[in-house]
mmCIF file of C-alpha atoms and ligand atoms in Angstrom:
data_model
loop_
_atom_site.group_PDB
_atom_site.id
_atom_site.type_symbol
_atom_site.label_atom_id
_atom_site.label_comp_id
_atom_site.label_asym_id
_atom_site.label_seq_id
_atom_site.Cartn_x
_atom_site.Cartn_y
_atom_site.Cartn_z
ATOM 1 C CA UNK A 9 47.903 86.585 56.853
ATOM 2 C CA UNK A 10 51.332 85.566 58.335
ATOM 3 C CA UNK A 11 50.613 82.412 60.364
ATOM 4 C CA UNK A 12 52.752 81.453 63.392
ATOM 5 C CA UNK A 13 53.493 78.107 61.590
ATOM 6 C CA UNK A 14 53.049 77.271 57.881
ATOM 7 C CA UNK A 15 52.645 73.567 56.954
ATOM 8 C CA UNK A 16 54.091 72.955 53.467
ATOM 9 C CA UNK A 17 54.061 69.506 51.808
ATOM 10 C CA UNK A 18 56.648 69.592 48.934
ATOM 11 C CA UNK A 19 57.020 67.302 45.968
ATOM 12 C CA UNK A 20 59.561 65.166 47.614
ATOM 13 C CA UNK A 21 57.307 64.536 50.594
ATOM 14 C CA UNK A 22 54.445 63.755 48.284
ATOM 15 C CA UNK A 23 56.466 61.323 46.275
ATOM 16 C CA UNK A 24 57.659 59.461 49.313
ATOM 17 C CA UNK A 25 54.119 59.051 50.701
ATOM 18 C CA UNK A 26 52.735 58.007 47.242
ATOM 19 C CA UNK A 27 55.475 55.420 47.087
ATOM 20 C CA UNK A 28 54.221 53.930 50.427
ATOM 21 C CA UNK A 29 50.611 53.968 49.175
ATOM 22 C CA UNK A 30 51.609 52.071 46.063
ATOM 23 C CA UNK A 31 53.646 49.567 48.038
ATOM 24 C CA UNK A 32 50.573 48.500 50.032
ATOM 25 C CA UNK A 33 52.743 48.428 53.192
ATOM 26 C CA UNK A 34 51.068 51.236 55.089
ATOM 27 C CA UNK A 35 51.495 50.290 58.701
ATOM 28 C CA UNK A 36 54.877 49.868 60.597
ATOM 29 C CA UNK A 37 57.420 48.626 58.060
ATOM 30 C CA UNK A 38 60.640 49.535 56.169
ATOM 31 C CA UNK A 39 59.919 53.313 56.192
ATOM 32 C CA UNK A 40 59.599 53.326 60.006
ATOM 33 C CA UNK A 41 62.971 51.533 60.131
ATOM 34 C CA UNK A 42 64.459 54.183 57.788
ATOM 35 C CA UNK A 43 62.887 57.014 60.015
ATOM 36 C CA UNK A 44 64.513 55.427 63.056
ATOM 37 C CA UNK A 45 67.977 55.393 61.403
ATOM 38 C CA UNK A 46 67.509 59.122 60.494
ATOM 39 C CA UNK A 47 66.489 59.875 63.998
ATOM 40 C CA UNK A 48 69.481 58.157 65.691
ATOM 41 C CA UNK A 49 71.634 59.897 63.162
ATOM 42 C CA UNK A 50 70.114 63.280 64.165
ATOM 43 C CA UNK A 51 70.642 62.715 67.901
ATOM 44 C CA UNK A 52 73.917 60.832 67.610
ATOM 45 C CA UNK A 53 72.642 57.861 69.425
ATOM 46 C CA UNK A 54 73.088 54.118 68.806
ATOM 47 C CA UNK A 55 69.340 53.682 67.994
ATOM 48 C CA UNK A 56 65.914 55.162 68.029
ATOM 49 C CA UNK A 57 62.430 53.739 68.625
ATOM 50 C CA UNK A 58 59.642 55.387 66.681
ATOM 51 C CA UNK A 59 56.299 55.885 68.079
ATOM 52 C CA UNK A 60 52.981 57.647 67.229
ATOM 53 C CA UNK A 61 53.374 60.793 69.144
ATOM 54 C CA UNK A 62 55.811 62.894 71.332
ATOM 55 C CA UNK A 63 53.537 62.064 74.271
ATOM 56 C CA UNK A 64 53.906 58.375 73.515
ATOM 57 C CA UNK A 65 57.649 58.804 73.365
ATOM 58 C CA UNK A 66 57.695 60.275 76.928
ATOM 59 C CA UNK A 67 55.397 57.630 78.307
ATOM 60 C CA UNK A 68 57.488 54.867 76.678
ATOM 61 C CA UNK A 69 60.802 56.307 77.982
ATOM 62 C CA UNK A 70 59.462 56.575 81.536
ATOM 63 C CA UNK A 71 57.942 53.059 81.345
ATOM 64 C CA UNK A 72 61.101 51.621 79.973
ATOM 65 C CA UNK A 73 62.926 52.950 82.961
ATOM 66 C CA UNK A 74 60.229 51.293 85.187
ATOM 67 C CA UNK A 75 59.083 54.574 86.696
ATOM 68 C CA UNK A 76 55.648 54.239 88.218
ATOM 69 C CA UNK A 77 53.652 54.769 91.453
ATOM 70 C CA UNK A 78 55.745 55.895 94.358
ATOM 71 C CA UNK A 79 58.425 57.393 92.084
ATOM 72 C CA UNK A 80 59.083 61.032 91.597
ATOM 73 C CA UNK A 81 60.041 62.826 88.337
ATOM 74 C CA UNK A 82 61.408 66.416 88.345
ATOM 75 C CA UNK A 83 60.512 68.558 85.384
ATOM 76 C CA UNK A 84 60.064 72.084 84.053
ATOM 77 C CA UNK A 85 56.979 73.992 85.249
ATOM 78 C CA UNK A 86 56.993 75.867 81.885
ATOM 79 C CA UNK A 87 56.038 73.326 79.250
ATOM 80 C CA UNK A 88 53.308 71.806 77.251
ATOM 81 C CA UNK A 89 50.889 69.585 79.288
ATOM 82 C CA UNK A 90 52.042 66.565 77.487
ATOM 83 C CA UNK A 91 55.220 66.449 79.613
ATOM 84 C CA UNK A 92 53.137 66.325 82.732
ATOM 85 C CA UNK A 93 50.502 64.015 81.328
ATOM 86 C CA UNK A 94 53.165 61.518 80.381
ATOM 87 C CA UNK A 95 54.585 61.493 84.000
ATOM 88 C CA UNK A 96 51.070 61.070 85.405
ATOM 89 C CA UNK A 97 50.174 58.291 83.004
ATOM 90 C CA UNK A 98 52.909 56.195 84.467
ATOM 91 C CA UNK A 99 51.484 56.631 88.028
ATOM 92 C CA UNK A 100 54.576 58.555 89.122
ATOM 93 C CA UNK A 101 54.540 61.975 90.952
ATOM 94 C CA UNK A 102 55.487 65.187 89.148
ATOM 95 C CA UNK A 103 57.559 67.812 90.875
ATOM 96 C CA UNK A 104 58.769 71.155 89.335
ATOM 97 C CA UNK A 105 61.853 73.295 89.560
ATOM 98 C CA UNK A 106 61.799 76.904 88.403
ATOM 99 C CA UNK A 107 63.110 78.389 85.097
ATOM 100 C CA UNK A 108 65.855 80.683 84.225
ATOM 101 C CA UNK A 109 66.194 83.607 81.707
ATOM 102 C CA UNK A 110 66.188 81.077 78.785
ATOM 103 C CA UNK A 111 62.715 79.773 79.946
ATOM 104 C CA UNK A 112 64.285 76.399 80.555
ATOM 105 C CA UNK A 113 64.630 74.474 83.807
ATOM 106 C CA UNK A 114 67.167 76.181 86.197
ATOM 107 C CA UNK A 115 69.136 73.178 87.386
ATOM 108 C CA UNK A 116 70.116 75.053 90.652
ATOM 109 C CA UNK A 117 66.349 74.978 91.524
ATOM 110 C CA UNK A 118 66.186 71.164 91.200
ATOM 111 C CA UNK A 119 68.742 70.024 93.702
ATOM 112 C CA UNK A 120 66.500 70.813 96.790
ATOM 113 C CA UNK A 121 63.674 68.847 95.322
ATOM 114 C CA UNK A 122 65.738 65.562 94.993
ATOM 115 C CA UNK A 123 64.802 62.938 97.590
ATOM 116 C CA UNK A 124 64.628 59.251 98.161
ATOM 117 C CA UNK A 125 61.912 58.662 95.701
ATOM 118 C CA UNK A 126 63.339 60.804 92.881
ATOM 119 C CA UNK A 127 63.993 58.586 89.876
ATOM 120 C CA UNK A 128 64.347 60.899 86.837
ATOM 121 C CA UNK A 129 65.070 64.385 85.774
ATOM 122 C CA UNK A 130 63.060 65.409 82.767
ATOM 123 C CA UNK A 131 64.288 68.776 81.226
ATOM 124 C CA UNK A 132 62.400 70.334 78.287
ATOM 125 C CA UNK A 133 64.291 71.980 75.431
ATOM 126 C CA UNK A 134 61.737 74.734 75.161
ATOM 127 C CA UNK A 135 61.353 76.812 71.880
ATOM 128 C CA UNK A 136 64.190 74.718 70.334
ATOM 129 C CA UNK A 137 66.901 75.785 72.746
ATOM 130 C CA UNK A 138 68.745 73.091 74.715
ATOM 131 C CA UNK A 139 68.287 73.140 78.491
ATOM 132 C CA UNK A 140 71.439 73.206 80.550
ATOM 133 C CA UNK A 141 72.242 69.612 79.991
ATOM 134 C CA UNK A 142 75.798 69.673 81.383
ATOM 135 C CA UNK A 143 74.317 70.742 84.801
ATOM 136 C CA UNK A 144 71.463 68.187 84.326
ATOM 137 C CA UNK A 145 73.870 65.346 83.584
ATOM 138 C CA UNK A 146 76.017 66.293 86.677
ATOM 139 C CA UNK A 147 72.909 66.340 88.921
ATOM 140 C CA UNK A 148 71.646 63.076 87.498
ATOM 141 C CA UNK A 149 74.948 61.422 87.991
ATOM 142 C CA UNK A 150 75.360 62.747 91.504
ATOM 143 C CA UNK A 151 71.915 61.473 92.526
ATOM 144 C CA UNK A 152 71.636 58.298 90.491
ATOM 145 C CA UNK A 153 68.721 59.748 88.430
ATOM 146 C CA UNK A 154 67.639 58.755 84.918
ATOM 147 C CA UNK A 155 67.657 61.532 82.343
ATOM 148 C CA UNK A 156 64.792 61.811 79.981
ATOM 149 C CA UNK A 157 64.700 64.810 77.598
ATOM 150 C CA UNK A 158 61.640 66.366 76.232
ATOM 151 C CA UNK A 159 63.054 67.435 72.906
ATOM 152 C CA UNK A 160 59.667 67.745 71.193
ATOM 153 C CA UNK A 161 60.555 71.252 69.968
ATOM 154 C CA UNK A 162 64.296 70.748 69.441
ATOM 155 C CA UNK A 163 65.271 68.486 66.441
ATOM 156 C CA UNK A 164 68.991 68.907 65.735
ATOM 157 C CA UNK A 165 69.440 71.404 68.582
ATOM 158 C CA UNK A 166 72.886 71.360 70.292
ATOM 159 C CA UNK A 167 74.183 72.482 73.639
ATOM 160 C CA UNK A 168 76.661 75.349 73.751
ATOM 161 C CA UNK A 169 79.254 72.694 74.033
ATOM 162 C CA UNK A 170 78.132 71.164 70.881
ATOM 163 C CA UNK A 171 76.405 68.071 72.267
ATOM 164 C CA UNK A 172 73.249 66.952 70.569
ATOM 165 C CA UNK A 173 69.881 67.175 72.201
ATOM 166 C CA UNK A 174 68.532 63.663 72.722
ATOM 167 C CA UNK A 175 71.903 62.080 73.311
ATOM 168 C CA UNK A 176 72.052 62.593 77.066
ATOM 169 C CA UNK A 177 69.418 60.271 78.254
ATOM 170 C CA UNK A 178 66.334 58.994 76.489
ATOM 171 C CA UNK A 179 65.500 61.691 73.915
ATOM 172 C CA UNK A 180 61.783 62.267 73.265
ATOM 173 C CA UNK A 181 60.957 64.039 70.047
ATOM 174 C CA UNK A 182 57.610 64.960 68.506
ATOM 175 C CA UNK A 183 56.731 65.022 64.833
ATOM 176 C CA UNK A 184 53.419 66.633 65.391
ATOM 177 C CA UNK A 185 52.239 68.848 62.388
ATOM 178 C CA UNK A 186 53.570 72.098 63.723
ATOM 179 C CA UNK A 187 57.016 70.885 64.942
ATOM 180 C CA UNK A 188 60.226 71.770 63.031
ATOM 181 C CA UNK A 189 60.208 68.304 61.551
ATOM 182 C CA UNK A 190 56.808 66.720 61.247
ATOM 183 C CA UNK A 191 54.585 64.004 59.940
ATOM 184 C CA UNK A 192 51.201 64.840 61.195
ATOM 185 C CA UNK A 193 51.315 62.746 64.288
ATOM 186 C CA UNK A 194 54.548 60.993 65.270
ATOM 187 C CA UNK A 195 57.314 60.634 67.764
ATOM 188 C CA UNK A 196 60.524 58.883 68.569
ATOM 189 C CA UNK A 197 62.761 57.963 71.593
ATOM 190 C CA UNK A 198 66.564 58.210 70.840
ATOM 191 C CA UNK A 199 68.525 55.770 72.962
ATOM 192 C CA UNK A 200 72.109 54.440 73.468
ATOM 193 C CA UNK A 201 71.335 51.598 76.035
ATOM 194 C CA UNK A 202 70.465 48.309 74.107
ATOM 195 C CA UNK A 203 68.387 47.056 77.052
ATOM 196 C CA UNK A 204 66.210 50.104 77.225
ATOM 197 C CA UNK A 205 65.806 50.042 73.417
ATOM 198 C CA UNK A 206 64.661 46.430 73.560
ATOM 199 C CA UNK A 207 62.196 47.060 76.290
ATOM 200 C CA UNK A 208 60.769 50.033 74.333
ATOM 201 C CA UNK A 209 60.382 47.905 71.210
ATOM 202 C CA UNK A 210 58.442 45.317 73.258
ATOM 203 C CA UNK A 211 56.205 47.845 75.125
ATOM 204 C CA UNK A 212 55.461 49.738 71.902
ATOM 205 C CA UNK A 213 54.037 46.585 70.416
ATOM 206 C CA UNK A 214 51.604 45.020 72.959
ATOM 207 C CA UNK A 215 54.418 43.635 75.087
ATOM 208 C CA UNK A 216 55.443 41.193 72.425
ATOM 209 C CA UNK A 217 58.967 40.226 71.571
ATOM 210 C CA UNK A 218 57.830 37.573 69.090
ATOM 211 C CA UNK A 219 54.309 37.203 67.715
ATOM 212 C CA UNK A 220 51.852 36.241 70.500
ATOM 213 C CA UNK A 221 54.550 35.855 73.052
ATOM 214 C CA UNK A 222 53.948 38.421 75.632
ATOM 215 C CA UNK A 223 56.708 39.545 77.858
ATOM 216 C CA UNK A 224 54.541 42.046 79.779
ATOM 217 C CA UNK A 225 51.365 44.054 79.309
ATOM 218 C CA UNK A 226 52.134 46.705 76.602
ATOM 219 C CA UNK A 227 50.675 49.308 74.372
ATOM 220 C CA UNK A 228 50.139 49.985 70.723
ATOM 221 C CA UNK A 229 52.404 53.001 70.167
ATOM 222 C CA UNK A 230 53.502 52.101 66.594
ATOM 223 C CA UNK A 231 54.065 54.660 63.868
ATOM 224 C CA UNK A 232 52.942 54.047 60.335
ATOM 225 C CA UNK A 233 55.163 53.905 57.203
ATOM 226 C CA UNK A 234 52.862 56.610 55.774
ATOM 227 C CA UNK A 235 53.732 59.073 58.409
ATOM 228 C CA UNK A 236 57.425 58.044 58.427
ATOM 229 C CA UNK A 237 57.549 58.584 54.668
ATOM 230 C CA UNK A 238 56.316 62.177 55.109
ATOM 231 C CA UNK A 239 59.089 62.943 57.662
ATOM 232 C CA UNK A 240 62.051 61.226 55.906
ATOM 233 C CA UNK A 241 62.792 63.859 53.265
ATOM 234 C CA UNK A 242 62.814 66.564 55.950
ATOM 235 C CA UNK A 243 66.042 65.278 57.434
ATOM 236 C CA UNK A 244 68.011 66.169 54.265
ATOM 237 C CA UNK A 245 66.351 69.552 54.360
ATOM 238 C CA UNK A 246 66.905 70.304 58.071
ATOM 239 C CA UNK A 247 70.148 72.292 57.603
ATOM 240 C CA UNK A 248 68.421 74.801 55.330
ATOM 241 C CA UNK A 249 65.253 74.851 57.564
ATOM 242 C CA UNK A 250 67.379 75.658 60.599
ATOM 243 C CA UNK A 251 69.463 78.229 58.897
ATOM 244 C CA UNK A 252 66.381 80.044 57.577
ATOM 245 C CA UNK A 253 65.002 80.104 61.189
ATOM 246 C CA UNK A 254 68.406 81.447 62.431
ATOM 247 C CA UNK A 255 68.359 84.214 59.712
ATOM 248 C CA UNK A 256 64.715 85.122 60.670
ATOM 249 C CA UNK A 257 65.593 85.201 64.379
ATOM 250 C CA UNK A 258 68.527 87.447 63.671
ATOM 251 C CA UNK A 259 66.469 89.814 61.591
ATOM 252 C CA UNK A 260 63.753 89.946 64.284
ATOM 253 C CA UNK A 261 66.519 90.598 66.880
ATOM 254 C CA UNK A 262 67.830 93.541 64.805
ATOM 255 C CA UNK A 263 64.433 94.900 63.929
ATOM 256 C CA UNK A 264 63.076 94.721 67.548
ATOM 257 C CA UNK A 265 66.037 95.941 69.558
ATOM 258 C CA UNK A 266 65.824 98.913 71.852
ATOM 259 C CA UNK A 267 62.102 98.673 72.447
ATOM 260 C CA UNK A 268 61.653 99.599 76.118
ATOM 261 C CA UNK A 269 60.128 96.748 78.110
ATOM 262 C CA UNK A 270 60.445 94.122 75.295
ATOM 263 C CA UNK A 271 62.797 91.387 76.318
ATOM 264 C CA UNK A 272 64.327 89.457 73.347
ATOM 265 C CA UNK A 273 65.573 85.920 73.432
ATOM 266 C CA UNK A 274 69.422 85.791 73.949
ATOM 267 C CA UNK A 275 70.869 84.590 70.585
ATOM 268 C CA UNK A 276 74.600 85.032 70.977
ATOM 269 C CA UNK A 277 75.155 82.592 73.806
ATOM 270 C CA UNK A 278 73.326 79.793 72.093
ATOM 271 C CA UNK A 279 74.325 78.982 68.500
ATOM 272 C CA UNK A 280 72.710 75.509 68.870
ATOM 273 C CA UNK A 281 69.171 76.971 69.122
ATOM 274 C CA UNK A 282 66.889 75.718 66.364
ATOM 275 C CA UNK A 283 64.189 78.462 66.782
ATOM 276 C CA UNK A 284 61.076 76.411 67.029
ATOM 277 C CA UNK A 285 59.613 79.568 68.479
ATOM 278 C CA UNK A 286 60.734 83.205 68.774
ATOM 279 C CA UNK A 287 59.431 84.253 72.162
ATOM 280 C CA UNK A 288 59.603 87.720 73.587
ATOM 281 C CA UNK A 289 58.578 88.943 76.953
ATOM 282 C CA UNK A 290 56.986 92.197 78.100
ATOM 283 C CA UNK A 291 58.145 93.592 81.412
ATOM 284 C CA UNK A 292 56.817 96.451 83.543
ATOM 285 C CA UNK A 293 58.620 98.990 81.458
ATOM 286 C CA UNK A 294 56.598 98.171 78.364
ATOM 287 C CA UNK A 295 54.263 100.709 77.020
ATOM 288 C CA UNK A 296 51.726 98.086 76.300
ATOM 289 C CA UNK A 297 50.810 94.670 77.725
ATOM 290 C CA UNK A 298 50.764 91.404 75.661
ATOM 291 C CA UNK A 299 46.987 91.372 75.250
ATOM 292 C CA UNK A 300 47.230 94.677 73.474
ATOM 293 C CA UNK A 301 50.175 93.486 71.404
ATOM 294 C CA UNK A 302 48.174 90.352 70.536
ATOM 295 C CA UNK A 303 45.161 92.442 69.522
ATOM 296 C CA UNK A 304 47.312 94.523 67.134
ATOM 297 C CA UNK A 305 48.904 91.339 65.647
ATOM 298 C CA UNK A 306 45.429 89.957 65.182
ATOM 299 C CA UNK A 307 44.235 93.014 63.436
ATOM 300 C CA UNK A 308 47.193 93.021 61.072
ATOM 301 C CA UNK A 309 46.961 89.328 60.254
ATOM 302 C CA UNK A 310 49.993 88.147 62.080
ATOM 303 C CA UNK A 311 49.917 84.978 63.972
ATOM 304 C CA UNK A 312 51.138 84.671 67.532
ATOM 305 C CA UNK A 313 50.859 82.272 70.557
ATOM 306 C CA UNK A 314 51.122 82.395 74.318
ATOM 307 C CA UNK A 315 53.395 79.417 74.849
ATOM 308 C CA UNK A 316 52.363 78.815 77.623
ATOM 309 C CA UNK A 317 49.693 80.930 79.132
ATOM 310 C CA UNK A 318 50.115 79.432 82.618
ATOM 311 C CA UNK A 319 52.691 77.225 84.536
ATOM 312 C CA UNK A 320 51.835 73.699 83.560
ATOM 313 C CA UNK A 321 50.538 72.702 87.113
ATOM 314 C CA UNK A 322 48.364 75.812 87.357
ATOM 315 C CA UNK A 323 45.033 74.237 86.416
ATOM 316 C CA UNK A 324 42.360 72.776 88.636
ATOM 317 C CA UNK A 325 42.783 69.264 87.165
ATOM 318 C CA UNK A 326 46.437 69.287 88.111
ATOM 319 C CA UNK A 327 46.357 71.316 91.352
ATOM 320 C CA UNK A 328 43.841 68.739 92.750
ATOM 321 C CA UNK A 329 45.818 65.773 91.292
ATOM 322 C CA UNK A 330 47.457 63.506 93.969
ATOM 323 C CA UNK A 331 50.389 62.998 91.542
ATOM 324 C CA UNK A 332 51.253 66.736 91.242
ATOM 325 C CA UNK A 333 53.340 68.369 93.889
ATOM 326 C CA UNK A 334 53.534 72.104 93.675
ATOM 327 C CA UNK A 335 56.527 73.664 95.432
ATOM 328 C CA UNK A 336 56.169 76.987 93.740
ATOM 329 C CA UNK A 337 57.823 78.257 90.534
ATOM 330 C CA UNK A 338 57.421 82.044 90.728
ATOM 331 C CA UNK A 339 59.628 82.796 87.671
ATOM 332 C CA UNK A 340 57.613 80.420 85.525
ATOM 333 C CA UNK A 341 54.479 82.043 86.628
ATOM 334 C CA UNK A 342 55.832 85.523 85.633
ATOM 335 C CA UNK A 343 57.015 84.272 82.376
ATOM 336 C CA UNK A 344 53.672 82.458 81.574
ATOM 337 C CA UNK A 345 51.890 85.852 82.226
ATOM 338 C CA UNK A 346 54.119 87.894 80.020
ATOM 339 C CA UNK A 347 55.473 85.924 76.936
ATOM 340 C CA UNK A 348 54.364 85.989 73.494
ATOM 341 C CA UNK A 349 55.678 84.025 70.486
ATOM 342 C CA UNK A 350 55.779 85.591 66.967
ATOM 343 C CA UNK A 351 56.533 83.914 63.592
ATOM 344 C CA UNK A 352 60.085 82.798 62.990
ATOM 345 C CA UNK A 353 59.409 79.709 60.789
ATOM 346 C CA UNK A 354 61.421 78.704 57.787
ATOM 347 C CA UNK A 355 58.734 79.671 55.184
ATOM 348 C CA UNK A 356 58.715 83.350 56.117
ATOM 349 C CA UNK A 357 59.790 85.725 53.341
ATOM 350 C CA UNK A 358 62.077 88.687 54.164
ATOM 351 C CA UNK A 359 59.213 91.022 53.361
ATOM 352 C CA UNK A 360 57.065 89.090 55.988
ATOM 353 C CA UNK A 361 59.742 89.423 58.662
ATOM 354 C CA UNK A 362 59.962 93.190 57.864
ATOM 355 C CA UNK A 363 56.273 93.397 58.194
ATOM 356 C CA UNK A 364 56.325 91.664 61.628
ATOM 357 C CA UNK A 365 58.935 94.127 62.883
ATOM 358 C CA UNK A 366 57.028 97.135 61.485
ATOM 359 C CA UNK A 367 53.718 95.960 63.117
ATOM 360 C CA UNK A 368 55.423 95.155 66.505
ATOM 361 C CA UNK A 369 57.283 98.491 66.638
ATOM 362 C CA UNK A 370 54.093 100.209 65.710
ATOM 363 C CA UNK A 371 52.171 98.532 68.506
ATOM 364 C CA UNK A 372 54.820 99.969 70.930
ATOM 365 C CA UNK A 373 54.719 103.386 69.298
ATOM 366 C CA UNK A 374 58.369 103.277 68.362
HETATM 367 C C1 PLP B 408 54.425 68.909 71.111
HETATM 368 C C2 PLP B 408 55.050 68.691 72.469
HETATM 369 C C3 PLP B 408 54.851 67.537 73.126
HETATM 370 C C4 PLP B 408 53.912 66.356 72.718
HETATM 371 O O1 PLP B 408 54.112 65.897 71.410
HETATM 372 P P1 PLP B 408 52.884 65.266 70.638
HETATM 373 O O2 PLP B 408 53.502 64.695 69.375
HETATM 374 O O3 PLP B 408 51.860 66.360 70.330
HETATM 375 O O4 PLP B 408 52.322 64.264 71.582
HETATM 376 C C5 PLP B 408 55.528 67.208 74.389
HETATM 377 N N1 PLP B 408 56.286 68.237 74.908
HETATM 378 C C6 PLP B 408 56.336 69.470 74.259
HETATM 379 C C7 PLP B 408 57.304 70.496 74.939
HETATM 380 C C8 PLP B 408 55.773 69.685 73.067
HETATM 381 O O5 PLP B 408 55.937 70.917 72.454
#
């Protein structure tokens, strides 16, 4: 079996967690502070506020910006439900642009959605590839919008210009078990603005600045030292993790080229991609559809995923939700119907990558 993600807990991670267990300080403490330092270093921001999930990071960022009922947030229609759930949790209204060839939000599709109530632009760095942040920053500046980045899949990713993901606005990362860096459940918001940082620290901890002094109603979004300890050693290993993913993506690209109807991700234009997923798309020229490909992969013990099987708004619970406005995102709907992600993770062996190529080519009969 070649799974789509492989979770490996190495000796360093084990040792870090055991150290915390022995210390007796298992809730939020010094390891969380160290984790925050590593995260701000990663994104190149002044600071970072750790929380207990990527979803919590998104909610906290939006709440810190005082986004709520009556406000609109524009995001990508091609994302995990957490992005949308976080917007709805604040009481704000979600609107969607469309995507481009990279599966990320096409900033040209956003402009016409901006109105008097628009407060924030929330691009998603899908599959580990940075959204067009230069265009996003220009748009945000022009219309006075806040920028919140869903960087759940994009630790250490950079834009083509070399800027770090999570450094443009409030950068929301997830450390869920299957992400490139992980600690089971966890998240962080990277931030430059000291006031927003302070507000997030207060909201994270029941609205308290000092013990039993409540500034406003808050949450408990605290991360634990146990989880932080699991994540910390991974920052030192990030470079080799990412280069392994690059190598695998390059091998897949070479092995899978020239298959009619199989559209591979564009690698050359985007060196800062961190390959959380390697996602291909099957167009009308393909000899098979993705369900057939998936069946072959299943049979051969190769993991895959449909990320994501529908546009995020395309479910009854969202279509009927008063906080969801659907303007139509036809390219996202086509992508959702035709994409399939295959293993690219850093624990793959060369032989496993070869086997993936062999099985996919076989499924297409080439
Ligand atoms: C994983 C993910 C999230 C949510 O992160 P959790 O830690 O699972 O709450 C949000 N957005 C995207 C794009 C994700 O992939």
